[in-house]
């Protein structure tokens, strides 16, 4: 049976500038090309879940502008329920300016707009999408207070909550108390815990830190080294797939969304789900653009069969 995933998060229109290298401070360089595409961490994660077969609903906000209409259509084109996307008359749709170098690395500047203007009362009426949901995902491109209100509601519906603390900020303690799974990358994990991620021992100490805050499950994405996971009963490292990356923009978002489409509520299949999510992410980085590069379940399964 397909998983039902609800994503609370950001919606951005991404404009990517393709450059040979990043500019130095005060330097002006020429971009080789420019492209625009739908994006935002929340929207990317929702699309990744939907393309991997999950029944997906979105909670967010866009402006009453052409970019907002564009993003709503992009989400609906991927079969995502947008009934809980608010149209903000006072703030514009979020945008992101992405600088992408020849090695596939990126710098990103974000205008939050309607994303940052979200308020907790916007999740007062989300019970209908939580009634039969398996997971609720949120990130930090929308206010933490909104995620806290939504996660509290999720707990009332016995929905498993997944927090992707990116971009990393100090976390409201009460939010961790209603978070079941936290999924930072290694730098975010170190920033949040104060423990540098250097080896298995440091990652287990990070898991203990989060468990003391109320989070039972930790996933640390380690780039080319794979993903470390720790649950109350198990821990391990799932290796990454070796590929040539041309654009890493939506790699982490693809990982989170694809994972949610495969994961059991109790995380009993976490290792297998992580393999799937890693493979999906490895396909994303081999294509240009954020949302356009996110693979379908068929593509991920075909790639897994190739090994």
PDB file of C-alpha atoms in Angstrom:
ATOM      1  CA  UNK A   1       0.000   0.000   0.000  1.00  0.00           C
ATOM      2  CA  UNK A   2       1.280   3.465  -0.863  1.00  0.00           C
ATOM      3  CA  UNK A   3       2.493   5.649   1.969  1.00  0.00           C
ATOM      4  CA  UNK A   4       0.718   8.926   2.674  1.00  0.00           C
ATOM      5  CA  UNK A   5       3.183  11.754   3.218  1.00  0.00           C
ATOM      6  CA  UNK A   6       2.381  15.308   4.285  1.00  0.00           C
ATOM      7  CA  UNK A   7       5.070  17.949   3.776  1.00  0.00           C
ATOM      8  CA  UNK A   8       5.081  21.306   5.546  1.00  0.00           C
ATOM      9  CA  UNK A   9       7.642  23.590   4.032  1.00  0.00           C
ATOM     10  CA  UNK A  10       8.959  26.087   1.565  1.00  0.00           C
ATOM     11  CA  UNK A  11       7.962  26.798  -1.997  1.00  0.00           C
ATOM     12  CA  UNK A  12      10.476  28.714  -4.139  1.00  0.00           C
ATOM     13  CA  UNK A  13      11.100  29.535  -7.741  1.00  0.00           C
ATOM     14  CA  UNK A  14      14.802  28.715  -8.289  1.00  0.00           C
ATOM     15  CA  UNK A  15      16.926  30.727 -10.709  1.00  0.00           C
ATOM     16  CA  UNK A  16      20.263  29.036 -11.365  1.00  0.00           C
ATOM     17  CA  UNK A  17      23.328  30.831 -12.687  1.00  0.00           C
ATOM     18  CA  UNK A  18      25.858  28.465 -14.270  1.00  0.00           C
ATOM     19  CA  UNK A  19      29.448  29.600 -13.734  1.00  0.00           C
ATOM     20  CA  UNK A  20      32.909  28.120 -14.193  1.00  0.00           C
ATOM     21  CA  UNK A  21      33.836  29.021 -10.611  1.00  0.00           C
ATOM     22  CA  UNK A  22      32.440  31.011  -7.701  1.00  0.00           C
ATOM     23  CA  UNK A  23      33.376  34.719  -7.617  1.00  0.00           C
ATOM     24  CA  UNK A  24      35.782  36.098  -5.025  1.00  0.00           C
ATOM     25  CA  UNK A  25      34.539  38.908  -2.715  1.00  0.00           C
ATOM     26  CA  UNK A  26      34.123  42.067  -4.777  1.00  0.00           C
ATOM     27  CA  UNK A  27      34.647  40.228  -8.082  1.00  0.00           C
ATOM     28  CA  UNK A  28      32.229  40.282 -11.018  1.00  0.00           C
ATOM     29  CA  UNK A  29      32.167  37.235 -13.303  1.00  0.00           C
ATOM     30  CA  UNK A  30      30.026  36.182 -16.253  1.00  0.00           C
ATOM     31  CA  UNK A  31      27.499  33.349 -16.027  1.00  0.00           C
ATOM     32  CA  UNK A  32      27.595  30.818 -18.858  1.00  0.00           C
ATOM     33  CA  UNK A  33      23.824  30.413 -18.750  1.00  0.00           C
ATOM     34  CA  UNK A  34      20.738  30.935 -16.585  1.00  0.00           C
ATOM     35  CA  UNK A  35      17.684  28.759 -15.971  1.00  0.00           C
ATOM     36  CA  UNK A  36      14.574  28.905 -13.773  1.00  0.00           C
ATOM     37  CA  UNK A  37      12.652  25.980 -12.285  1.00  0.00           C
ATOM     38  CA  UNK A  38      10.262  25.173  -9.420  1.00  0.00           C
ATOM     39  CA  UNK A  39      11.993  24.416  -6.122  1.00  0.00           C
ATOM     40  CA  UNK A  40      12.176  25.056  -2.382  1.00  0.00           C
ATOM     41  CA  UNK A  41      13.169  22.400   0.146  1.00  0.00           C
ATOM     42  CA  UNK A  42       9.578  21.592   1.047  1.00  0.00           C
ATOM     43  CA  UNK A  43       8.325  21.457  -2.521  1.00  0.00           C
ATOM     44  CA  UNK A  44      11.297  19.345  -3.627  1.00  0.00           C
ATOM     45  CA  UNK A  45      10.725  16.852  -0.817  1.00  0.00           C
ATOM     46  CA  UNK A  46       7.029  16.590  -1.644  1.00  0.00           C
ATOM     47  CA  UNK A  47       7.780  15.968  -5.321  1.00  0.00           C
ATOM     48  CA  UNK A  48      10.384  13.338  -4.414  1.00  0.00           C
ATOM     49  CA  UNK A  49       7.835  11.527  -2.242  1.00  0.00           C
ATOM     50  CA  UNK A  50       5.141  11.746  -4.907  1.00  0.00           C
ATOM     51  CA  UNK A  51       7.397  10.563  -7.735  1.00  0.00           C
ATOM     52  CA  UNK A  52       8.355   7.574  -5.608  1.00  0.00           C
ATOM     53  CA  UNK A  53       4.726   6.580  -5.260  1.00  0.00           C
ATOM     54  CA  UNK A  54       3.587   8.234  -2.031  1.00  0.00           C
ATOM     55  CA  UNK A  55       0.188   9.902  -1.811  1.00  0.00           C
ATOM     56  CA  UNK A  56       1.386  13.401  -0.975  1.00  0.00           C
ATOM     57  CA  UNK A  57      -0.163  16.575   0.457  1.00  0.00           C
ATOM     58  CA  UNK A  58       1.500  19.941   0.964  1.00  0.00           C
ATOM     59  CA  UNK A  59       1.159  22.644   3.615  1.00  0.00           C
ATOM     60  CA  UNK A  60       2.743  25.975   2.733  1.00  0.00           C
ATOM     61  CA  UNK A  61       2.254  29.454   1.315  1.00  0.00           C
ATOM     62  CA  UNK A  62       2.809  31.332  -1.933  1.00  0.00           C
ATOM     63  CA  UNK A  63       2.242  34.926  -2.963  1.00  0.00           C
ATOM     64  CA  UNK A  64      -0.678  36.118  -5.053  1.00  0.00           C
ATOM     65  CA  UNK A  65       1.684  36.519  -7.994  1.00  0.00           C
ATOM     66  CA  UNK A  66       2.565  34.691 -11.183  1.00  0.00           C
ATOM     67  CA  UNK A  67       5.356  32.770  -9.426  1.00  0.00           C
ATOM     68  CA  UNK A  68       2.844  31.462  -6.893  1.00  0.00           C
ATOM     69  CA  UNK A  69       0.481  30.253  -9.586  1.00  0.00           C
ATOM     70  CA  UNK A  70       3.430  28.659 -11.385  1.00  0.00           C
ATOM     71  CA  UNK A  71       4.428  26.758  -8.243  1.00  0.00           C
ATOM     72  CA  UNK A  72       0.890  25.592  -7.487  1.00  0.00           C
ATOM     73  CA  UNK A  73       0.621  24.175 -10.999  1.00  0.00           C
ATOM     74  CA  UNK A  74       4.021  22.486 -10.641  1.00  0.00           C
ATOM     75  CA  UNK A  75       2.896  20.748  -7.438  1.00  0.00           C
ATOM     76  CA  UNK A  76      -0.469  19.734  -8.906  1.00  0.00           C
ATOM     77  CA  UNK A  77       1.277  18.389 -12.023  1.00  0.00           C
ATOM     78  CA  UNK A  78       3.066  15.958  -9.697  1.00  0.00           C
ATOM     79  CA  UNK A  79      -0.212  14.790  -8.167  1.00  0.00           C
ATOM     80  CA  UNK A  80       0.274  16.698  -4.908  1.00  0.00           C
ATOM     81  CA  UNK A  81      -2.729  17.877  -2.882  1.00  0.00           C
ATOM     82  CA  UNK A  82      -2.375  21.672  -2.510  1.00  0.00           C
ATOM     83  CA  UNK A  83      -5.607  22.436  -0.616  1.00  0.00           C
ATOM     84  CA  UNK A  84      -3.550  23.577   2.372  1.00  0.00           C
ATOM     85  CA  UNK A  85      -1.296  25.971   0.451  1.00  0.00           C
ATOM     86  CA  UNK A  86      -2.228  29.504   1.528  1.00  0.00           C
ATOM     87  CA  UNK A  87      -2.277  32.406  -0.929  1.00  0.00           C
ATOM     88  CA  UNK A  88      -0.529  35.311   0.833  1.00  0.00           C
ATOM     89  CA  UNK A  89      -1.704  38.718  -0.424  1.00  0.00           C
ATOM     90  CA  UNK A  90       1.024  40.641   1.408  1.00  0.00           C
ATOM     91  CA  UNK A  91       4.224  38.702   0.676  1.00  0.00           C
ATOM     92  CA  UNK A  92       5.660  37.437  -2.585  1.00  0.00           C
ATOM     93  CA  UNK A  93       6.365  33.824  -3.473  1.00  0.00           C
ATOM     94  CA  UNK A  94       9.726  32.619  -2.210  1.00  0.00           C
ATOM     95  CA  UNK A  95      12.641  32.715  -4.623  1.00  0.00           C
ATOM     96  CA  UNK A  96      16.153  31.297  -4.635  1.00  0.00           C
ATOM     97  CA  UNK A  97      19.225  32.413  -6.570  1.00  0.00           C
ATOM     98  CA  UNK A  98      21.528  29.426  -7.119  1.00  0.00           C
ATOM     99  CA  UNK A  99      25.127  29.753  -8.308  1.00  0.00           C
ATOM    100  CA  UNK A 100      26.345  26.441  -9.727  1.00  0.00           C
ATOM    101  CA  UNK A 101      30.003  25.857 -10.594  1.00  0.00           C
ATOM    102  CA  UNK A 102      31.618  23.464 -13.080  1.00  0.00           C
ATOM    103  CA  UNK A 103      32.187  20.849 -10.322  1.00  0.00           C
ATOM    104  CA  UNK A 104      28.492  20.658  -9.484  1.00  0.00           C
ATOM    105  CA  UNK A 105      28.764  22.543  -6.182  1.00  0.00           C
ATOM    106  CA  UNK A 106      26.362  25.347  -5.380  1.00  0.00           C
ATOM    107  CA  UNK A 107      25.800  28.484  -3.337  1.00  0.00           C
ATOM    108  CA  UNK A 108      22.196  29.490  -2.671  1.00  0.00           C
ATOM    109  CA  UNK A 109      20.621  32.807  -1.626  1.00  0.00           C
ATOM    110  CA  UNK A 110      16.968  32.635  -0.577  1.00  0.00           C
ATOM    111  CA  UNK A 111      14.211  35.229  -0.311  1.00  0.00           C
ATOM    112  CA  UNK A 112      11.707  33.674   2.081  1.00  0.00           C
ATOM    113  CA  UNK A 113       8.661  35.794   1.213  1.00  0.00           C
ATOM    114  CA  UNK A 114       5.406  33.954   1.923  1.00  0.00           C
ATOM    115  CA  UNK A 115       7.365  31.003   3.347  1.00  0.00           C
ATOM    116  CA  UNK A 116       8.789  33.057   6.206  1.00  0.00           C
ATOM    117  CA  UNK A 117       5.464  34.833   6.784  1.00  0.00           C
ATOM    118  CA  UNK A 118       3.670  31.599   7.710  1.00  0.00           C
ATOM    119  CA  UNK A 119       2.044  31.560  11.150  1.00  0.00           C
ATOM    120  CA  UNK A 120       0.935  28.704  13.443  1.00  0.00           C
ATOM    121  CA  UNK A 121      -2.762  29.395  12.837  1.00  0.00           C
ATOM    122  CA  UNK A 122      -2.244  28.282   9.229  1.00  0.00           C
ATOM    123  CA  UNK A 123      -2.135  24.670  10.452  1.00  0.00           C
ATOM    124  CA  UNK A 124      -5.282  24.872  12.585  1.00  0.00           C
ATOM    125  CA  UNK A 125      -7.341  23.002   9.976  1.00  0.00           C
ATOM    126  CA  UNK A 126      -4.955  20.296   8.742  1.00  0.00           C
ATOM    127  CA  UNK A 127      -6.627  17.411  10.585  1.00  0.00           C
ATOM    128  CA  UNK A 128      -8.128  16.133   7.335  1.00  0.00           C
ATOM    129  CA  UNK A 129      -4.720  15.464   5.741  1.00  0.00           C
ATOM    130  CA  UNK A 130      -3.311  13.982   8.946  1.00  0.00           C
ATOM    131  CA  UNK A 131      -6.198  11.546   9.505  1.00  0.00           C
ATOM    132  CA  UNK A 132      -4.633   8.726   7.480  1.00  0.00           C
ATOM    133  CA  UNK A 133      -1.084  10.058   7.029  1.00  0.00           C
ATOM    134  CA  UNK A 134       2.035   8.023   7.733  1.00  0.00           C
ATOM    135  CA  UNK A 135       4.568  10.856   7.914  1.00  0.00           C
ATOM    136  CA  UNK A 136       4.707  14.612   8.376  1.00  0.00           C
ATOM    137  CA  UNK A 137       7.950  16.240   7.190  1.00  0.00           C
ATOM    138  CA  UNK A 138       9.192  19.758   7.862  1.00  0.00           C
ATOM    139  CA  UNK A 139      12.377  21.805   7.379  1.00  0.00           C
ATOM    140  CA  UNK A 140      13.651  25.232   8.455  1.00  0.00           C
ATOM    141  CA  UNK A 141      12.805  27.387   5.422  1.00  0.00           C
ATOM    142  CA  UNK A 142       9.488  28.078   7.174  1.00  0.00           C
ATOM    143  CA  UNK A 143       9.157  29.221  10.830  1.00  0.00           C
ATOM    144  CA  UNK A 144       9.824  26.612  13.509  1.00  0.00           C
ATOM    145  CA  UNK A 145       6.721  27.742  15.398  1.00  0.00           C
ATOM    146  CA  UNK A 146       4.602  26.529  12.480  1.00  0.00           C
ATOM    147  CA  UNK A 147       6.396  23.175  12.416  1.00  0.00           C
ATOM    148  CA  UNK A 148       5.848  22.846  16.175  1.00  0.00           C
ATOM    149  CA  UNK A 149       2.103  23.465  15.854  1.00  0.00           C
ATOM    150  CA  UNK A 150       1.859  20.976  12.983  1.00  0.00           C
ATOM    151  CA  UNK A 151       3.958  18.314  14.731  1.00  0.00           C
ATOM    152  CA  UNK A 152       1.779  18.581  17.831  1.00  0.00           C
ATOM    153  CA  UNK A 153      -1.267  17.922  15.671  1.00  0.00           C
ATOM    154  CA  UNK A 154       0.553  15.024  13.993  1.00  0.00           C
ATOM    155  CA  UNK A 155       1.103  13.400  17.384  1.00  0.00           C
ATOM    156  CA  UNK A 156      -2.652  13.618  18.054  1.00  0.00           C
ATOM    157  CA  UNK A 157      -3.135  11.572  14.874  1.00  0.00           C
ATOM    158  CA  UNK A 158      -0.287   9.094  15.604  1.00  0.00           C
ATOM    159  CA  UNK A 159       1.652  10.380  12.577  1.00  0.00           C
ATOM    160  CA  UNK A 160       5.432   9.862  12.515  1.00  0.00           C
ATOM    161  CA  UNK A 161       7.255  13.205  12.314  1.00  0.00           C
ATOM    162  CA  UNK A 162      10.459  13.793  10.352  1.00  0.00           C
ATOM    163  CA  UNK A 163      12.487  16.970  10.887  1.00  0.00           C
ATOM    164  CA  UNK A 164      15.098  18.003   8.323  1.00  0.00           C
ATOM    165  CA  UNK A 165      16.863  20.835  10.240  1.00  0.00           C
ATOM    166  CA  UNK A 166      18.109  22.717   7.199  1.00  0.00           C
ATOM    167  CA  UNK A 167      19.260  25.414   7.031  1.00  0.00           C
ATOM    168  CA  UNK A 168      20.525  24.651  10.559  1.00  0.00           C
ATOM    169  CA  UNK A 169      19.390  26.932  13.379  1.00  0.00           C
ATOM    170  CA  UNK A 170      18.989  26.541  17.106  1.00  0.00           C
ATOM    171  CA  UNK A 171      15.924  24.356  17.554  1.00  0.00           C
ATOM    172  CA  UNK A 172      12.963  25.161  19.770  1.00  0.00           C
ATOM    173  CA  UNK A 173      13.239  22.485  22.527  1.00  0.00           C
ATOM    174  CA  UNK A 174       9.525  21.700  22.369  1.00  0.00           C
ATOM    175  CA  UNK A 175       9.866  20.882  18.659  1.00  0.00           C
ATOM    176  CA  UNK A 176      12.362  18.118  19.414  1.00  0.00           C
ATOM    177  CA  UNK A 177       9.933  16.638  21.939  1.00  0.00           C
ATOM    178  CA  UNK A 178       7.440  15.950  19.137  1.00  0.00           C
ATOM    179  CA  UNK A 179      10.026  14.872  16.535  1.00  0.00           C
ATOM    180  CA  UNK A 180      10.397  11.143  15.856  1.00  0.00           C
ATOM    181  CA  UNK A 181      13.174  11.292  13.245  1.00  0.00           C
ATOM    182  CA  UNK A 182      15.776  14.038  12.776  1.00  0.00           C
ATOM    183  CA  UNK A 183      17.808  14.054   9.570  1.00  0.00           C
ATOM    184  CA  UNK A 184      20.640  16.600   9.431  1.00  0.00           C
ATOM    185  CA  UNK A 185      23.769  16.463   7.311  1.00  0.00           C
ATOM    186  CA  UNK A 186      27.103  16.208   9.120  1.00  0.00           C
ATOM    187  CA  UNK A 187      27.724  19.961   9.385  1.00  0.00           C
ATOM    188  CA  UNK A 188      24.150  20.618  10.556  1.00  0.00           C
ATOM    189  CA  UNK A 189      24.464  17.829  13.103  1.00  0.00           C
ATOM    190  CA  UNK A 190      27.704  19.285  14.486  1.00  0.00           C
ATOM    191  CA  UNK A 191      26.191  22.766  14.685  1.00  0.00           C
ATOM    192  CA  UNK A 192      23.100  21.527  16.530  1.00  0.00           C
ATOM    193  CA  UNK A 193      24.866  19.221  19.002  1.00  0.00           C
ATOM    194  CA  UNK A 194      28.285  20.841  19.396  1.00  0.00           C
ATOM    195  CA  UNK A 195      29.810  17.436  18.587  1.00  0.00           C
ATOM    196  CA  UNK A 196      32.041  17.346  15.463  1.00  0.00           C
ATOM    197  CA  UNK A 197      31.091  14.416  13.219  1.00  0.00           C
ATOM    198  CA  UNK A 198      34.351  12.537  12.761  1.00  0.00           C
ATOM    199  CA  UNK A 199      33.717   8.836  13.355  1.00  0.00           C
ATOM    200  CA  UNK A 200      31.170   6.296  14.566  1.00  0.00           C
ATOM    201  CA  UNK A 201      31.734   7.201  18.203  1.00  0.00           C
ATOM    202  CA  UNK A 202      30.971  10.881  17.580  1.00  0.00           C
ATOM    203  CA  UNK A 203      27.840   9.962  15.622  1.00  0.00           C
ATOM    204  CA  UNK A 204      26.618   7.713  18.437  1.00  0.00           C
ATOM    205  CA  UNK A 205      27.206  10.575  20.875  1.00  0.00           C
ATOM    206  CA  UNK A 206      25.112  12.775  18.581  1.00  0.00           C
ATOM    207  CA  UNK A 207      22.357  10.145  18.655  1.00  0.00           C
ATOM    208  CA  UNK A 208      22.494  10.108  22.462  1.00  0.00           C
ATOM    209  CA  UNK A 209      22.254  13.914  22.489  1.00  0.00           C
ATOM    210  CA  UNK A 210      19.082  13.893  20.411  1.00  0.00           C
ATOM    211  CA  UNK A 211      17.592  10.979  22.351  1.00  0.00           C
ATOM    212  CA  UNK A 212      17.940  13.032  25.544  1.00  0.00           C
ATOM    213  CA  UNK A 213      15.971  15.798  23.805  1.00  0.00           C
ATOM    214  CA  UNK A 214      13.206  13.345  22.912  1.00  0.00           C
ATOM    215  CA  UNK A 215      14.180  12.311  19.367  1.00  0.00           C
ATOM    216  CA  UNK A 216      14.516   8.540  19.134  1.00  0.00           C
ATOM    217  CA  UNK A 217      15.876   8.233  15.590  1.00  0.00           C
ATOM    218  CA  UNK A 218      18.839  10.015  13.969  1.00  0.00           C
ATOM    219  CA  UNK A 219      19.890   9.963  10.328  1.00  0.00           C
ATOM    220  CA  UNK A 220      23.088  11.826   9.382  1.00  0.00           C
ATOM    221  CA  UNK A 221      23.733  12.278   5.669  1.00  0.00           C
ATOM    222  CA  UNK A 222      27.473  12.154   5.020  1.00  0.00           C
ATOM    223  CA  UNK A 223      27.684  13.024   1.323  1.00  0.00           C
ATOM    224  CA  UNK A 224      29.921  10.611  -0.559  1.00  0.00           C
ATOM    225  CA  UNK A 225      30.407   8.522   2.613  1.00  0.00           C
ATOM    226  CA  UNK A 226      26.733   7.544   2.841  1.00  0.00           C
ATOM    227  CA  UNK A 227      24.198   7.817   5.677  1.00  0.00           C
ATOM    228  CA  UNK A 228      24.589   6.935   9.350  1.00  0.00           C
ATOM    229  CA  UNK A 229      21.476   5.824  11.200  1.00  0.00           C
ATOM    230  CA  UNK A 230      20.797   5.244  14.870  1.00  0.00           C
ATOM    231  CA  UNK A 231      17.569   3.930  16.378  1.00  0.00           C
ATOM    232  CA  UNK A 232      16.924   2.700  19.930  1.00  0.00           C
ATOM    233  CA  UNK A 233      17.650  -0.839  18.722  1.00  0.00           C
ATOM    234  CA  UNK A 234      20.217  -0.524  15.952  1.00  0.00           C
ATOM    235  CA  UNK A 235      22.748   1.657  14.173  1.00  0.00           C
ATOM    236  CA  UNK A 236      24.850   1.459  11.043  1.00  0.00           C
ATOM    237  CA  UNK A 237      26.235   3.119   7.943  1.00  0.00           C
ATOM    238  CA  UNK A 238      24.608   2.759   4.514  1.00  0.00           C
ATOM    239  CA  UNK A 239      27.204   3.508   1.802  1.00  0.00           C
ATOM    240  CA  UNK A 240      26.580   6.070  -0.913  1.00  0.00           C
ATOM    241  CA  UNK A 241      26.414   5.228  -4.613  1.00  0.00           C
ATOM    242  CA  UNK A 242      29.426   6.454  -6.571  1.00  0.00           C
ATOM    243  CA  UNK A 243      28.369   8.805  -9.377  1.00  0.00           C
ATOM    244  CA  UNK A 244      29.612  11.926 -11.139  1.00  0.00           C
ATOM    245  CA  UNK A 245      27.646  14.853  -9.723  1.00  0.00           C
ATOM    246  CA  UNK A 246      26.769  17.744 -12.021  1.00  0.00           C
ATOM    247  CA  UNK A 247      24.275  19.555  -9.737  1.00  0.00           C
ATOM    248  CA  UNK A 248      23.821  18.793  -6.023  1.00  0.00           C
ATOM    249  CA  UNK A 249      21.011  21.321  -5.463  1.00  0.00           C
ATOM    250  CA  UNK A 250      18.166  18.935  -4.578  1.00  0.00           C
ATOM    251  CA  UNK A 251      20.178  15.920  -3.416  1.00  0.00           C
ATOM    252  CA  UNK A 252      19.199  16.161   0.248  1.00  0.00           C
ATOM    253  CA  UNK A 253      15.567  16.943  -0.536  1.00  0.00           C
ATOM    254  CA  UNK A 254      15.304  13.959  -2.863  1.00  0.00           C
ATOM    255  CA  UNK A 255      16.777  11.780  -0.119  1.00  0.00           C
ATOM    256  CA  UNK A 256      14.183  12.883   2.467  1.00  0.00           C
ATOM    257  CA  UNK A 257      11.185  12.624   0.147  1.00  0.00           C
ATOM    258  CA  UNK A 258      12.190   9.287  -1.358  1.00  0.00           C
ATOM    259  CA  UNK A 259      12.920   7.888   2.113  1.00  0.00           C
ATOM    260  CA  UNK A 260       9.448   8.782   3.360  1.00  0.00           C
ATOM    261  CA  UNK A 261       7.860   6.913   0.458  1.00  0.00           C
ATOM    262  CA  UNK A 262       9.540   3.648   1.516  1.00  0.00           C
ATOM    263  CA  UNK A 263       9.953   3.838   5.284  1.00  0.00           C
ATOM    264  CA  UNK A 264       7.731   1.876   7.656  1.00  0.00           C
ATOM    265  CA  UNK A 265       6.179   3.943  10.461  1.00  0.00           C
ATOM    266  CA  UNK A 266       8.251   2.120  13.098  1.00  0.00           C
ATOM    267  CA  UNK A 267      11.471   2.398  11.002  1.00  0.00           C
ATOM    268  CA  UNK A 268      11.787  -1.393  11.013  1.00  0.00           C
ATOM    269  CA  UNK A 269      13.065  -1.302   7.412  1.00  0.00           C
ATOM    270  CA  UNK A 270      15.322   1.714   7.835  1.00  0.00           C
ATOM    271  CA  UNK A 271      18.402   0.190   6.177  1.00  0.00           C
ATOM    272  CA  UNK A 272      16.516  -0.866   3.033  1.00  0.00           C
ATOM    273  CA  UNK A 273      14.684   2.459   2.841  1.00  0.00           C
ATOM    274  CA  UNK A 274      18.000   4.299   3.118  1.00  0.00           C
ATOM    275  CA  UNK A 275      19.422   2.328   0.192  1.00  0.00           C
ATOM    276  CA  UNK A 276      16.448   3.389  -1.935  1.00  0.00           C
ATOM    277  CA  UNK A 277      16.738   7.013  -0.818  1.00  0.00           C
ATOM    278  CA  UNK A 278      20.472   7.054  -1.486  1.00  0.00           C
ATOM    279  CA  UNK A 279      19.920   5.698  -4.986  1.00  0.00           C
ATOM    280  CA  UNK A 280      17.254   8.296  -5.695  1.00  0.00           C
ATOM    281  CA  UNK A 281      19.576  11.052  -4.511  1.00  0.00           C
ATOM    282  CA  UNK A 282      22.421   9.705  -6.659  1.00  0.00           C
ATOM    283  CA  UNK A 283      20.220  10.021  -9.741  1.00  0.00           C
ATOM    284  CA  UNK A 284      19.223  13.589  -8.855  1.00  0.00           C
ATOM    285  CA  UNK A 285      22.802  14.869  -8.725  1.00  0.00           C
ATOM    286  CA  UNK A 286      23.502  13.546 -12.229  1.00  0.00           C
ATOM    287  CA  UNK A 287      20.912  15.921 -13.741  1.00  0.00           C
ATOM    288  CA  UNK A 288      20.645  19.712 -13.872  1.00  0.00           C
ATOM    289  CA  UNK A 289      18.066  21.641 -11.858  1.00  0.00           C
ATOM    290  CA  UNK A 290      16.301  20.963  -8.570  1.00  0.00           C
ATOM    291  CA  UNK A 291      12.778  19.666  -9.073  1.00  0.00           C
ATOM    292  CA  UNK A 292      13.292  18.628 -12.725  1.00  0.00           C
ATOM    293  CA  UNK A 293      16.101  16.245 -11.680  1.00  0.00           C
ATOM    294  CA  UNK A 294      14.092  14.280  -9.087  1.00  0.00           C
ATOM    295  CA  UNK A 295      13.602  10.693 -10.331  1.00  0.00           C
ATOM    296  CA  UNK A 296      10.486   8.532 -10.461  1.00  0.00           C
ATOM    297  CA  UNK A 297      10.177   5.211  -8.652  1.00  0.00           C
ATOM    298  CA  UNK A 298      10.676   3.343 -11.928  1.00  0.00           C
ATOM    299  CA  UNK A 299      14.000   5.080 -12.532  1.00  0.00           C
ATOM    300  CA  UNK A 300      15.182   4.424  -8.996  1.00  0.00           C
ATOM    301  CA  UNK A 301      14.220   0.745  -9.125  1.00  0.00           C
ATOM    302  CA  UNK A 302      15.899   0.325 -12.508  1.00  0.00           C
ATOM    303  CA  UNK A 303      19.088   1.908 -11.140  1.00  0.00           C
ATOM    304  CA  UNK A 304      18.979  -0.330  -8.082  1.00  0.00           C
ATOM    305  CA  UNK A 305      18.652  -3.374 -10.310  1.00  0.00           C
ATOM    306  CA  UNK A 306      21.805  -2.312 -12.156  1.00  0.00           C
ATOM    307  CA  UNK A 307      23.776  -1.949  -8.908  1.00  0.00           C
TER     308      UNK A 307
END
